[in-house]
């Protein structure tokens, strides 16, 4: 085959890609020796390198390729063809090549090339080089103006602090058993009325740019605490406000902000060590108390969550979903959950939640890495014909093998998803066997003489529901394999008895819990959508708090744990390096001013003060009363307005939540206090004229549409009348 009678060799520096339409003449280039297949990658090399060939001087491609001296492997695919007008289109190149003479007829298609820093034509009959002008789109890029604020007189810090105070005041009203709700405007539906600090925090945006920066800074404390512990967002914000407010005071008195921030960091580390000593492991009967306290002293929610963990075990899987009735309910189903998500986001079926959800689907279990898509052709073809969803669980899937599955899924030919098998090595094989026992499938592995090419539907496992997120997979079954699962569990229990190593025992016990525990589903019910949203957030916080308590234990609740930690500051103060680091533990966490008696540290007292304020009592009076007793269990029960033993009253907080609150509040505070200048974008004024023009254009368009529609309707009417007559 011969190409057009024009020879142009295009070169560029640093491997810049220029795409040409060889396929238009039936040629596909993938290198110097092969003329089949597709690839769009171009190697990045130094110096000018030939990477695109537009045409040849009447010679065949095989003859000319031998003469091309290039280090690059290049190829073209139909979707990347780029040919047409413009300075760097077909017209432009030929015009530059032949200085206005264009002996070749332009093909009938058009688009533009990617910009090149330089282009050289190496054919002897053509000019040596052509320099490309700088791209006008790059030169005309508009820079966003910024406004600078300096903290020479302290006004900038005060503005930032005002934003912190506003967000803490709004979120603080939800703290404690007598905390109130916050109403959130909703553009496209009814307003949300919630008691969840994290939900409120996401909605807060202030008009003043400096105050809004303060909101975004302190927001990190609550968001990070909620991500790690699942609860404690409000406490983190209130505690961060205390540290920042008291830190600003001592810095205004002339202390070095850097040394003050280092004092906060070291004090927080020491307090966390003290917290671990105060913590105790949570008992089974205390799980309901932890959940109830987190849900605003709602013991109905606490008991339901406690029942769920009693059924599935402490490390079982508990999930939340919207119920069909007005009351909450608990459902226990057979299933398994493991920490592996989908291999590609293209498998997602719910774009809003970014999850994959299949009902009545099959599972293909493969104990090897799948490298060739043709191995799966038979089983996937069967899934297409019989119209059932399929989930592939394998050691790994190469991109070349995964691409056809994704392509067919996007086209709607098949409902499929791929997940990497949990764990590694021998443990991975055991996990696959566990999944096979649960779903009634067969693991395809070479050692057993089973190959993927010969797999059939009988080897697939079955699940009534599969939910896959980016980092976890939930498999729910109908319970038909209970006998096989029990047999599998008994085998693992025998392995536990014969194993002495603690780590191996822990792994085996986790497998038993995963197999035998099942899945608990908390179904949240309500009369209205507004109430349902609020109840879902409460149950979610309570569940996360219970999980946190299982992980790291519990401490005294009601904000009293932070107050007790404040009494440890005098001993921690002696470990700091200098007086500037020592002053913040004394003043800002406000623990002690020595006048023959111990005063309270303000920042650590902020949460307890806010709880008392929401309960309608004086916060300072409550704090003084609590610290007057040396019993660490003694505190104020805001729900009953009594001072009592909080452990006996079942007022407990998860240690993990308190730890995260301390860590992240201290992290935000020390960052805030060292800031001395702020850079924000200048808001551009809204042009009213643009809106007027757009509205006028819309009115004209609608008028023309109505006019044309009326003419068409009239014509149709007269035509029908004529036919009838």
CSV table of N, CA, C and O in Angstrom, one decimal, residues 25-108:
chain,number,residue,atom,x,y,z
A,25,UNK,N,-5.5,6.1,5.9
A,25,UNK,CA,-5.0,5.4,4.8
A,25,UNK,C,-4.8,3.9,5.1
A,25,UNK,O,-4.0,3.3,4.4
A,26,UNK,N,-5.3,3.5,6.2
A,26,UNK,CA,-5.2,2.0,6.5
A,26,UNK,C,-3.9,1.6,7.2
A,26,UNK,O,-3.6,0.5,7.1
A,27,UNK,N,-3.2,2.5,7.8
A,27,UNK,CA,-1.9,2.2,8.5
A,27,UNK,C,-2.0,2.3,10.0
A,27,UNK,O,-2.6,3.3,10.4
A,28,UNK,N,-1.6,1.4,10.7
A,28,UNK,CA,-1.5,1.5,12.2
A,28,UNK,C,0.0,1.2,12.6
A,28,UNK,O,0.5,0.2,12.2
A,29,UNK,N,0.6,2.2,13.3
A,29,UNK,CA,2.0,2.1,13.6
A,29,UNK,C,2.1,1.8,15.1
A,29,UNK,O,1.6,2.6,15.9
A,30,UNK,N,2.9,0.8,15.5
A,30,UNK,CA,3.1,0.5,16.9
A,30,UNK,C,4.6,0.4,17.1
A,30,UNK,O,5.0,0.0,18.2
A,31,UNK,N,5.5,0.7,16.2
A,31,UNK,CA,6.9,0.6,16.4
A,31,UNK,C,7.5,0.4,15.0
A,31,UNK,O,6.9,0.7,14.0
A,32,UNK,N,8.8,0.0,15.0
A,32,UNK,CA,9.5,-0.1,13.7
A,32,UNK,C,9.2,-1.4,13.0
A,32,UNK,O,9.5,-1.6,11.9
A,33,UNK,N,8.7,-2.4,13.7
A,33,UNK,CA,8.6,-3.7,13.1
A,33,UNK,C,7.2,-4.2,13.0
A,33,UNK,O,6.9,-5.0,12.2
A,34,UNK,N,6.3,-3.7,13.9
A,34,UNK,CA,4.9,-4.2,13.9
A,34,UNK,C,4.0,-3.2,13.4
A,34,UNK,O,4.1,-2.0,13.6
A,35,UNK,N,2.9,-3.6,12.6
A,35,UNK,CA,1.9,-2.7,12.1
A,35,UNK,C,0.5,-3.0,12.6
A,35,UNK,O,-0.4,-2.8,11.9
A,36,UNK,N,0.4,-3.6,13.8
A,36,UNK,CA,-0.9,-4.0,14.3
A,36,UNK,C,-0.9,-3.6,15.8
A,36,UNK,O,0.1,-3.5,16.5
A,37,UNK,N,-2.2,-3.5,16.3
A,37,UNK,CA,-2.3,-3.1,17.7
A,37,UNK,C,-2.5,-1.6,17.9
A,37,UNK,O,-2.3,-0.9,17.0
A,38,UNK,N,-2.7,-1.3,19.2
A,38,UNK,CA,-2.9,0.1,19.5
A,38,UNK,C,-2.1,0.6,20.7
A,38,UNK,O,-1.9,-0.2,21.6
A,39,UNK,N,-1.6,1.8,20.7
A,39,UNK,CA,-0.9,2.4,21.8
A,39,UNK,C,-0.8,3.9,21.6
A,39,UNK,O,-0.6,4.3,20.5
A,40,UNK,N,-0.9,4.6,22.6
A,40,UNK,CA,-0.9,6.1,22.5
A,40,UNK,C,0.3,6.7,23.3
A,40,UNK,O,0.4,7.9,23.5
A,41,UNK,N,1.1,5.9,23.9
A,41,UNK,CA,2.2,6.4,24.8
A,41,UNK,C,3.4,6.7,23.9
A,41,UNK,O,3.8,6.0,23.0
A,42,UNK,N,4.0,7.8,24.2
A,42,UNK,CA,5.2,8.3,23.6
A,42,UNK,C,6.3,8.5,24.6
A,42,UNK,O,6.1,9.1,25.6
A,43,UNK,N,7.4,7.9,24.4
A,43,UNK,CA,8.5,7.9,25.4
A,43,UNK,C,9.0,9.3,25.5
A,43,UNK,O,9.1,10.1,24.5
A,44,UNK,N,9.3,9.8,26.7
A,44,UNK,CA,9.9,11.1,26.9
A,44,UNK,C,11.4,11.0,26.8
A,44,UNK,O,12.1,10.3,27.6
A,45,UNK,N,12.0,11.6,25.8
A,45,UNK,CA,13.4,11.6,25.6
A,45,UNK,C,14.0,13.0,25.4
A,45,UNK,O,13.3,13.9,25.2
A,46,UNK,N,15.3,13.1,25.6
A,46,UNK,CA,15.9,14.4,25.5
A,46,UNK,C,16.2,14.7,24.0
A,46,UNK,O,16.6,13.8,23.3
A,47,UNK,N,16.2,16.0,23.7
A,47,UNK,CA,16.6,16.4,22.4
A,47,UNK,C,15.4,16.1,21.4
A,47,UNK,O,14.4,15.5,21.7
A,48,UNK,N,15.6,16.6,20.2
A,48,UNK,CA,14.6,16.4,19.1
A,48,UNK,C,14.5,15.0,18.7
A,48,UNK,O,15.5,14.3,18.4
A,49,UNK,N,13.3,14.4,18.7
A,49,UNK,CA,13.1,13.0,18.4
A,49,UNK,C,11.9,12.9,17.4
A,49,UNK,O,10.9,13.6,17.5
A,50,UNK,N,12.1,12.1,16.4
A,50,UNK,CA,11.0,11.9,15.4
A,50,UNK,C,9.9,11.0,16.1
A,50,UNK,O,10.2,10.0,16.6
A,51,UNK,N,8.7,11.5,16.1
A,51,UNK,CA,7.6,10.7,16.7
A,51,UNK,C,6.4,10.7,15.9
A,51,UNK,O,5.4,10.0,16.3
A,52,UNK,N,6.3,11.4,14.8
A,52,UNK,CA,5.1,11.3,13.9
A,52,UNK,C,5.5,11.3,12.5
A,52,UNK,O,6.4,12.1,12.1
A,53,UNK,N,4.9,10.5,11.7
A,53,UNK,CA,5.1,10.5,10.2
A,53,UNK,C,3.8,10.8,9.5
A,53,UNK,O,2.8,10.0,9.7
A,54,UNK,N,3.8,11.9,8.8
A,54,UNK,CA,2.5,12.3,8.2
A,54,UNK,C,2.3,11.5,6.9
A,54,UNK,O,1.3,11.0,6.5
A,55,UNK,N,3.4,11.4,6.1
A,55,UNK,CA,3.2,10.8,4.8
A,55,UNK,C,4.6,10.4,4.3
A,55,UNK,O,5.6,10.6,4.9
A,56,UNK,N,4.6,9.7,3.1
A,56,UNK,CA,5.9,9.2,2.5
A,56,UNK,C,5.9,9.6,1.1
A,56,UNK,O,4.9,9.9,0.4
A,57,UNK,N,7.1,9.7,0.5
A,57,UNK,CA,7.3,10.2,-0.9
A,57,UNK,C,6.9,9.0,-1.8
A,57,UNK,O,7.8,8.6,-2.6
A,58,UNK,N,5.7,8.6,-1.8
A,58,UNK,CA,5.3,7.5,-2.8
A,58,UNK,C,5.9,6.2,-2.5
A,58,UNK,O,5.8,5.3,-3.2
A,59,UNK,N,6.6,6.0,-1.3
A,59,UNK,CA,7.2,4.7,-1.0
A,59,UNK,C,6.2,4.0,0.0
A,59,UNK,O,5.4,4.6,0.6
A,60,UNK,N,6.4,2.6,0.0
A,60,UNK,CA,5.6,1.9,1.0
A,60,UNK,C,6.1,2.1,2.4
A,60,UNK,O,7.2,2.5,2.6
A,61,UNK,N,5.2,1.9,3.4
A,61,UNK,CA,5.6,2.2,4.7
A,61,UNK,C,6.7,1.3,5.2
A,61,UNK,O,7.6,1.7,6.0
A,62,UNK,N,6.7,0.0,4.8
A,62,UNK,CA,7.8,-0.9,5.3
A,62,UNK,C,9.1,-0.5,4.7
A,62,UNK,O,10.1,-0.6,5.4
A,63,UNK,N,9.2,0.1,3.5
A,63,UNK,CA,10.5,0.5,3.0
A,63,UNK,C,11.0,1.7,3.7
A,63,UNK,O,12.2,1.8,4.0
A,64,UNK,N,10.1,2.6,4.0
A,64,UNK,CA,10.5,3.9,4.6
A,64,UNK,C,10.8,3.7,6.1
A,64,UNK,O,11.7,4.4,6.6
A,65,UNK,N,10.1,2.9,6.8
A,65,UNK,CA,10.3,2.7,8.2
A,65,UNK,C,11.7,2.2,8.5
A,65,UNK,O,12.3,2.6,9.6
A,66,UNK,N,12.3,1.5,7.6
A,66,UNK,CA,13.7,1.0,7.9
A,66,UNK,C,14.7,2.2,7.9
A,66,UNK,O,15.8,2.1,8.4
A,67,UNK,N,14.3,3.3,7.2
A,67,UNK,CA,15.2,4.4,7.1
A,67,UNK,C,15.0,5.4,8.2
A,67,UNK,O,15.8,6.4,8.3
A,68,UNK,N,14.0,5.2,9.0
A,68,UNK,CA,13.7,6.2,10.0
A,68,UNK,C,14.5,5.9,11.2
A,68,UNK,O,14.6,4.8,11.8
A,69,UNK,N,15.3,6.9,11.7
A,69,UNK,CA,16.1,6.8,12.8
A,69,UNK,C,15.4,7.4,14.0
A,69,UNK,O,15.4,8.7,14.2
A,70,UNK,N,14.8,6.6,14.9
A,70,UNK,CA,14.1,7.2,16.0
A,70,UNK,C,14.2,6.2,17.2
A,70,UNK,O,14.3,5.0,17.0
A,71,UNK,N,14.2,6.8,18.4
A,71,UNK,CA,14.2,6.0,19.6
A,71,UNK,C,12.9,5.7,20.2
A,71,UNK,O,12.7,5.0,21.2
A,72,UNK,N,11.8,6.2,19.5
A,72,UNK,CA,10.5,6.1,20.1
A,72,UNK,C,9.7,5.0,19.5
A,72,UNK,O,9.8,4.7,18.3
A,73,UNK,N,8.9,4.4,20.4
A,73,UNK,CA,7.9,3.5,19.9
A,73,UNK,C,6.5,4.2,19.8
A,73,UNK,O,6.0,4.8,20.8
A,74,UNK,N,6.0,4.4,18.6
A,74,UNK,CA,4.9,5.2,18.4
A,74,UNK,C,3.7,4.5,17.7
A,74,UNK,O,3.9,3.5,17.1
A,75,UNK,N,2.5,5.0,18.0
A,75,UNK,CA,1.4,4.3,17.4
A,75,UNK,C,0.2,5.3,17.4
A,75,UNK,O,0.2,6.3,18.1
A,76,UNK,N,-0.8,4.9,16.7
A,76,UNK,CA,-2.0,5.8,16.5
A,76,UNK,C,-3.2,5.0,16.7
A,76,UNK,O,-3.3,3.9,16.3
A,77,UNK,N,-4.3,5.6,17.3
A,77,UNK,CA,-5.6,4.9,17.3
A,77,UNK,C,-6.6,5.9,16.7
A,77,UNK,O,-6.4,7.1,16.7
A,78,UNK,N,-7.7,5.3,16.3
A,78,UNK,CA,-8.6,6.1,15.5
A,78,UNK,C,-9.2,7.3,16.3
A,78,UNK,O,-9.4,8.3,15.7
A,79,UNK,N,-9.4,7.1,17.6
A,79,UNK,CA,-10.0,8.1,18.3
A,79,UNK,C,-9.0,9.3,18.5
A,79,UNK,O,-9.5,10.4,18.9
A,80,UNK,N,-7.7,9.2,18.2
A,80,UNK,CA,-6.8,10.2,18.4
A,80,UNK,C,-6.4,11.0,17.2
A,80,UNK,O,-5.5,11.8,17.2
A,81,UNK,N,-7.1,10.7,16.0
A,81,UNK,CA,-6.8,11.3,14.8
A,81,UNK,C,-7.0,12.8,14.9
A,81,UNK,O,-8.0,13.3,15.5
A,82,UNK,N,-6.1,13.6,14.5
A,82,UNK,CA,-6.2,15.0,14.6
A,82,UNK,C,-5.6,15.7,13.3
A,82,UNK,O,-4.4,15.6,13.1
A,83,UNK,N,-6.5,16.2,12.5
A,83,UNK,CA,-6.1,16.7,11.2
A,83,UNK,C,-7.0,17.8,10.8
A,83,UNK,O,-8.2,17.7,11.0
A,84,UNK,N,-6.5,18.9,10.3
A,84,UNK,CA,-7.4,20.0,9.9
A,84,UNK,C,-6.7,21.3,9.7
A,84,UNK,O,-5.5,21.4,9.5
A,85,UNK,N,-7.5,22.4,9.8
A,85,UNK,CA,-7.0,23.7,9.6
A,85,UNK,C,-6.3,24.3,10.7
A,85,UNK,O,-6.0,23.6,11.7
A,86,UNK,N,-5.9,25.6,10.6
A,86,UNK,CA,-5.2,26.2,11.7
A,86,UNK,C,-3.7,26.2,11.4
A,86,UNK,O,-3.2,25.5,10.5
A,87,UNK,N,-3.0,27.0,12.3
A,87,UNK,CA,-1.6,27.1,12.1
A,87,UNK,C,-0.8,25.8,12.2
A,87,UNK,O,0.1,25.5,11.5
A,88,UNK,N,-1.4,24.9,13.0
A,88,UNK,CA,-0.7,23.6,13.2
A,88,UNK,C,-1.6,22.4,12.7
A,88,UNK,O,-1.4,21.3,13.0
A,89,UNK,N,-2.6,22.8,11.9
A,89,UNK,CA,-3.4,21.7,11.2
A,89,UNK,C,-2.7,21.4,9.9
A,89,UNK,O,-1.6,21.8,9.6
A,90,UNK,N,-3.4,20.6,9.1
A,90,UNK,CA,-2.8,20.1,7.8
A,90,UNK,C,-2.5,21.3,6.9
A,90,UNK,O,-1.4,21.4,6.3
A,91,UNK,N,-3.4,22.3,6.8
A,91,UNK,CA,-3.1,23.5,6.0
A,91,UNK,C,-1.9,24.2,6.5
A,91,UNK,O,-1.0,24.6,5.7
A,92,UNK,N,-1.8,24.4,7.8
A,92,UNK,CA,-0.7,25.2,8.3
A,92,UNK,C,0.6,24.6,8.1
A,92,UNK,O,1.6,25.2,7.7
A,93,UNK,N,0.7,23.2,8.3
A,93,UNK,CA,2.0,22.5,8.1
A,93,UNK,C,2.4,22.6,6.6
A,93,UNK,O,3.6,22.8,6.3
A,94,UNK,N,1.5,22.3,5.7
A,94,UNK,CA,1.9,22.3,4.3
A,94,UNK,C,2.2,23.7,3.8
A,94,UNK,O,3.1,23.9,3.0
A,95,UNK,N,1.5,24.7,4.4
A,95,UNK,CA,1.8,26.0,4.0
A,95,UNK,C,3.2,26.4,4.4
A,95,UNK,O,3.9,27.1,3.7
A,96,UNK,N,3.6,26.0,5.6
A,96,UNK,CA,4.9,26.3,6.1
A,96,UNK,C,5.9,25.5,5.3
A,96,UNK,O,7.1,26.0,5.1
A,97,UNK,N,5.6,24.3,5.0
A,97,UNK,CA,6.6,23.4,4.3
A,97,UNK,C,6.9,23.9,2.9
A,97,UNK,O,8.0,23.9,2.5
A,98,UNK,N,5.9,24.2,2.2
A,98,UNK,CA,6.1,24.6,0.8
A,98,UNK,C,5.9,26.1,0.5
A,98,UNK,O,5.8,26.5,-0.6
A,99,UNK,N,6.0,26.8,1.6
A,99,UNK,CA,6.0,28.3,1.5
A,99,UNK,C,4.8,28.8,0.7
A,99,UNK,O,5.0,29.5,-0.3
A,100,UNK,N,3.7,28.4,1.0
A,100,UNK,CA,2.5,28.8,0.3
A,100,UNK,C,2.0,27.9,-0.8
A,100,UNK,O,0.8,28.0,-1.2
A,101,UNK,N,2.8,27.0,-1.2
A,101,UNK,CA,2.4,26.1,-2.3
A,101,UNK,C,1.9,24.8,-1.6
A,101,UNK,O,2.6,24.2,-0.9
A,102,UNK,N,0.7,24.5,-2.0
A,102,UNK,CA,0.0,23.3,-1.3
A,102,UNK,C,-0.3,22.3,-2.4
A,102,UNK,O,-1.4,22.4,-3.0
A,103,UNK,N,0.6,21.3,-2.7
A,103,UNK,CA,0.3,20.4,-3.8
A,103,UNK,C,-0.6,19.2,-3.4
A,103,UNK,O,-0.9,18.4,-4.2
A,104,UNK,N,-1.0,19.2,-2.1
A,104,UNK,CA,-1.8,18.0,-1.6
A,104,UNK,C,-3.2,18.5,-1.2
A,104,UNK,O,-3.3,19.5,-0.6
A,105,UNK,N,-4.1,17.7,-1.6
A,105,UNK,CA,-5.5,18.1,-1.4
A,105,UNK,C,-5.8,17.7,0.1
A,105,UNK,O,-5.6,16.6,0.5
A,106,UNK,N,-6.3,18.6,0.9
A,106,UNK,CA,-6.7,18.4,2.3
A,106,UNK,C,-7.8,17.4,2.4
A,106,UNK,O,-8.8,17.5,1.8
A,107,UNK,N,-7.6,16.4,3.3
A,107,UNK,CA,-8.7,15.5,3.6
A,107,UNK,C,-9.9,16.2,4.3
A,107,UNK,O,-9.7,17.2,4.9
A,108,UNK,N,-11.1,15.6,4.2
A,108,UNK,CA,-12.3,16.2,4.7
A,108,UNK,C,-12.5,15.9,6.1
A,108,UNK,O,-13.4,15.1,6.5
